[in-house]
Amino acid sequence: DVKVTQSSRYLVKRTGEKVFLECVQDMDHENMFWYRQDPGLGLRLIYFSYDVKMKEKGDIPEGYSVSREKKERFSLILESASTNQTSMYLCASLPNRAGSYGYTFGSGTRLTVV
Amino acid sequence: AQSVTQLGSHVSVSEGALVLLRCNYSSSVPPYLFWYVQYPNQGLQLLLKYTTGATLVKGINGFEAEFKKSETSFHLTKPSAHMSDAAEYFCAVSGYNNNDMRFGAGTRLTVKP
């Protein structure tokens, strides 16, 4: 089975800090995604990537950036963390460009910014 | 563009009762439809999906869903709820492209003994 691993389950950071959230998948998937999950809002797409060094903005990219230097790793960066970025962050991967497969998700990182 | 509406943010049923979680979608192209389940402090797990073919799809843990194009619905059902079904359920829709999957706001299912 595909495994998507997020390096931290829980993080607490201070306002203004630069925060890195790491995601690694082990099945050579081309496509990777970062979502944030908030109560009553479901999942909202932050950024996604189809290939190494390639990135596309999702619906809510403001305040975030991403890095994909290797195929298996997709990092989400909060340049200057703010309290409104307190959320659950979910990484996902997909084997090809066809949407019919469905995403495989990591376990999530719950980030608290104080 | 695609969108999903899940009716009811919270659903409570008794153990052994029918589970019905409602999902309506909007899509400008033939949709792919998904249900995901999320247990506490975990990521989302694919429960079932509709792509093409048979409109009644069966998933894991005894769940099934029926794609009704005329009603733009993809409701999730299970004949008899179990305590272990307590979780949050998300309906999602996508077209052919990967970047257009959209999720509903989620429905939290509570199962009472």
XYZ file of C-alpha atoms in Angstrom:
227
model
C 0.000 0.000 0.000
C 0.990 3.572 -0.598
C 2.241 5.257 2.469
C 2.193 8.998 2.959
C 4.133 10.087 6.018
C 3.919 13.475 7.665
C 6.869 14.077 9.928
C 5.031 15.664 12.849
C 1.622 14.866 14.343
C 1.540 17.937 16.583
C 3.424 21.213 16.384
C 3.292 24.360 18.471
C 4.958 27.431 17.002
C 5.133 31.103 17.858
C 3.736 33.917 15.767
C 6.275 35.074 13.197
C 8.249 31.843 13.116
C 9.074 30.143 9.836
C 7.480 26.705 9.880
C 8.238 23.666 7.743
C 5.780 20.796 7.365
C 7.247 17.735 5.692
C 5.530 15.023 3.685
C 7.076 11.922 2.137
C 5.427 9.259 -0.027
C 6.988 5.923 -0.893
C 5.249 4.852 -4.121
C 6.810 7.094 -6.749
C 3.656 9.190 -7.228
C 3.991 12.194 -9.467
C 1.282 14.244 -7.780
C 1.275 15.628 -4.246
C -1.066 18.014 -2.441
C -1.312 20.086 0.706
C -4.702 20.763 2.299
C -5.773 22.459 5.484
C -8.790 21.185 7.381
C -10.923 23.407 9.561
C -14.226 22.596 11.304
C -17.213 23.393 9.128
C -15.048 24.166 6.106
C -13.881 20.723 5.085
C -10.589 20.463 3.228
C -9.202 23.384 1.277
C -6.379 23.027 -1.206
C -3.296 25.135 -0.485
C -0.799 23.981 -3.129
C -0.174 20.993 -5.329
C 2.642 19.638 -7.466
C 2.682 17.440 -10.558
C 6.418 16.906 -10.694
C 9.733 17.785 -9.148
C 10.279 21.541 -8.903
C 6.761 22.118 -10.213
C 4.041 23.767 -8.101
C 0.597 25.184 -8.589
C -1.495 27.368 -6.305
C -4.680 25.956 -4.911
C -7.595 27.855 -3.448
C -5.879 29.383 -0.421
C -2.136 29.837 -1.108
C -1.703 33.151 0.706
C 0.820 32.951 3.513
C 2.207 29.616 2.308
C 4.868 28.357 -0.067
C 5.992 24.869 -1.059
C 9.106 23.035 -2.132
C 9.501 19.865 -4.125
C 13.160 19.110 -4.717
C 12.703 15.334 -4.824
C 9.816 13.326 -6.182
C 8.991 11.701 -2.865
C 9.034 14.822 -0.696
C 6.691 17.806 -0.676
C 7.227 20.498 1.941
C 4.797 23.183 3.054
C 6.346 26.387 4.369
C 4.692 29.031 6.486
C 6.948 32.016 5.912
C 5.774 33.894 9.007
C 3.286 31.905 11.053
C 0.134 33.637 12.235
C -2.595 32.518 14.608
C -5.084 32.154 11.755
C -2.889 29.384 10.379
C -3.679 27.214 13.370
C -5.218 24.181 11.690
C -4.901 20.529 10.725
C -2.679 20.125 7.659
C -3.058 17.094 5.429
C -0.723 15.904 2.706
C -1.939 13.623 -0.097
C -0.540 11.868 -3.153
C -1.940 10.487 -6.393
C -0.370 8.075 -8.916
C -1.194 9.820 -12.181
C -3.133 12.635 -13.737
C -6.453 10.803 -13.747
C -8.695 11.851 -10.911
C -10.474 8.517 -10.674
C -7.959 6.912 -8.320
C -8.653 9.015 -5.271
C -6.010 10.519 -3.069
C -3.962 8.770 -0.393
C -3.632 10.936 2.703
C -1.092 11.192 5.456
C -2.135 11.201 9.112
C -2.058 14.956 9.360
C -0.138 17.576 11.312
C -2.063 19.600 13.849
C -0.366 22.990 14.012
C -1.026 25.486 16.770
C 0.376 28.994 16.410
C 0.505 30.949 19.655
C -15.856 23.719 -11.622
C -17.010 21.208 -9.056
C -18.569 21.642 -5.638
C -20.065 19.446 -2.956
C -22.755 19.998 -0.345
C -23.119 17.641 2.561
C -26.470 17.953 4.277
C -26.110 17.804 8.014
C -22.878 18.491 9.845
C -23.846 16.012 12.557
C -25.801 12.777 12.294
C -26.619 10.576 15.263
C -27.950 7.024 14.978
C -28.423 4.104 17.320
C -26.297 1.011 16.992
C -27.961 -1.307 14.464
C -29.902 1.478 12.748
C -29.593 2.603 9.145
C -26.889 5.120 8.372
C -27.662 7.713 5.685
C -25.227 10.529 4.955
C -26.272 12.914 2.213
C -24.114 14.417 -0.510
C -25.095 16.549 -3.477
C -22.624 17.709 -6.055
C -22.294 20.200 -8.833
C -20.065 19.509 -11.794
C -19.703 20.874 -15.286
C -18.179 17.590 -16.476
C -18.922 13.923 -15.777
C -17.848 13.605 -12.194
C -15.749 11.220 -10.221
C -17.273 10.928 -6.745
C -15.678 9.771 -3.519
C -16.456 9.175 0.124
C -13.661 9.380 2.672
C -13.734 8.555 6.376
C -11.606 10.209 9.049
C -11.174 8.673 12.480
C -10.008 10.915 15.333
C -6.498 12.275 14.898
C -5.984 10.467 11.629
C -5.871 11.326 7.947
C -8.615 10.575 5.457
C -9.153 7.024 4.227
C -10.912 6.221 0.961
C -14.222 4.485 1.674
C -15.543 4.098 -1.880
C -15.623 5.818 -5.251
C -17.716 6.142 -8.382
C -15.966 6.650 -11.680
C -17.963 4.976 -14.462
C -20.224 1.947 -14.872
C -22.473 0.605 -12.140
C -24.114 3.406 -10.222
C -24.283 1.475 -6.943
C -20.808 1.159 -5.516
C -19.737 -0.835 -2.515
C -16.938 0.134 -0.222
C -15.183 -1.012 2.881
C -16.848 -1.723 6.214
C -20.255 -2.453 4.659
C -20.836 1.019 3.239
C -22.290 1.690 -0.175
C -23.342 4.702 -2.218
C -25.500 5.270 -5.237
C -24.751 7.765 -7.979
C -27.982 9.430 -9.140
C -27.249 11.760 -12.010
C -30.804 13.122 -12.214
C -30.640 14.153 -8.564
C -26.917 15.072 -8.606
C -26.564 13.006 -5.466
C -24.163 10.447 -4.064
C -25.573 9.487 -0.666
C -23.703 7.077 1.594
C -25.578 4.288 3.371
C -24.983 1.372 5.675
C -27.833 -0.935 6.730
C -26.727 -1.404 10.325
C -24.517 1.015 12.232
C -21.712 -0.208 14.438
C -20.015 1.687 17.225
C -16.793 1.618 15.224
C -18.458 3.658 12.441
C -18.296 6.785 14.574
C -16.096 9.152 12.580
C -16.233 12.107 10.232
C -17.213 11.454 6.641
C -16.306 13.587 3.648
C -17.832 13.531 0.202
C -15.616 14.708 -2.670
C -15.972 15.335 -6.400
C -13.429 15.713 -9.151
C -13.255 15.863 -12.896
C -10.449 14.426 -14.977
C -7.790 16.784 -13.641
C -6.176 16.139 -10.298
C -6.233 19.684 -9.086
C -10.000 20.079 -9.137
C -11.043 17.672 -6.362
C -13.386 19.455 -4.008
C -14.482 18.281 -0.601
C -17.650 18.823 1.343
C -17.586 20.298 4.836
C -17.918 16.870 6.405
C -20.547 15.028 8.460
C -19.744 13.782 11.924
C -21.452 10.470 12.629
C -22.204 9.520 16.219
C -23.390 6.004 17.049
C -25.306 5.556 20.297
C -25.320 2.253 22.143
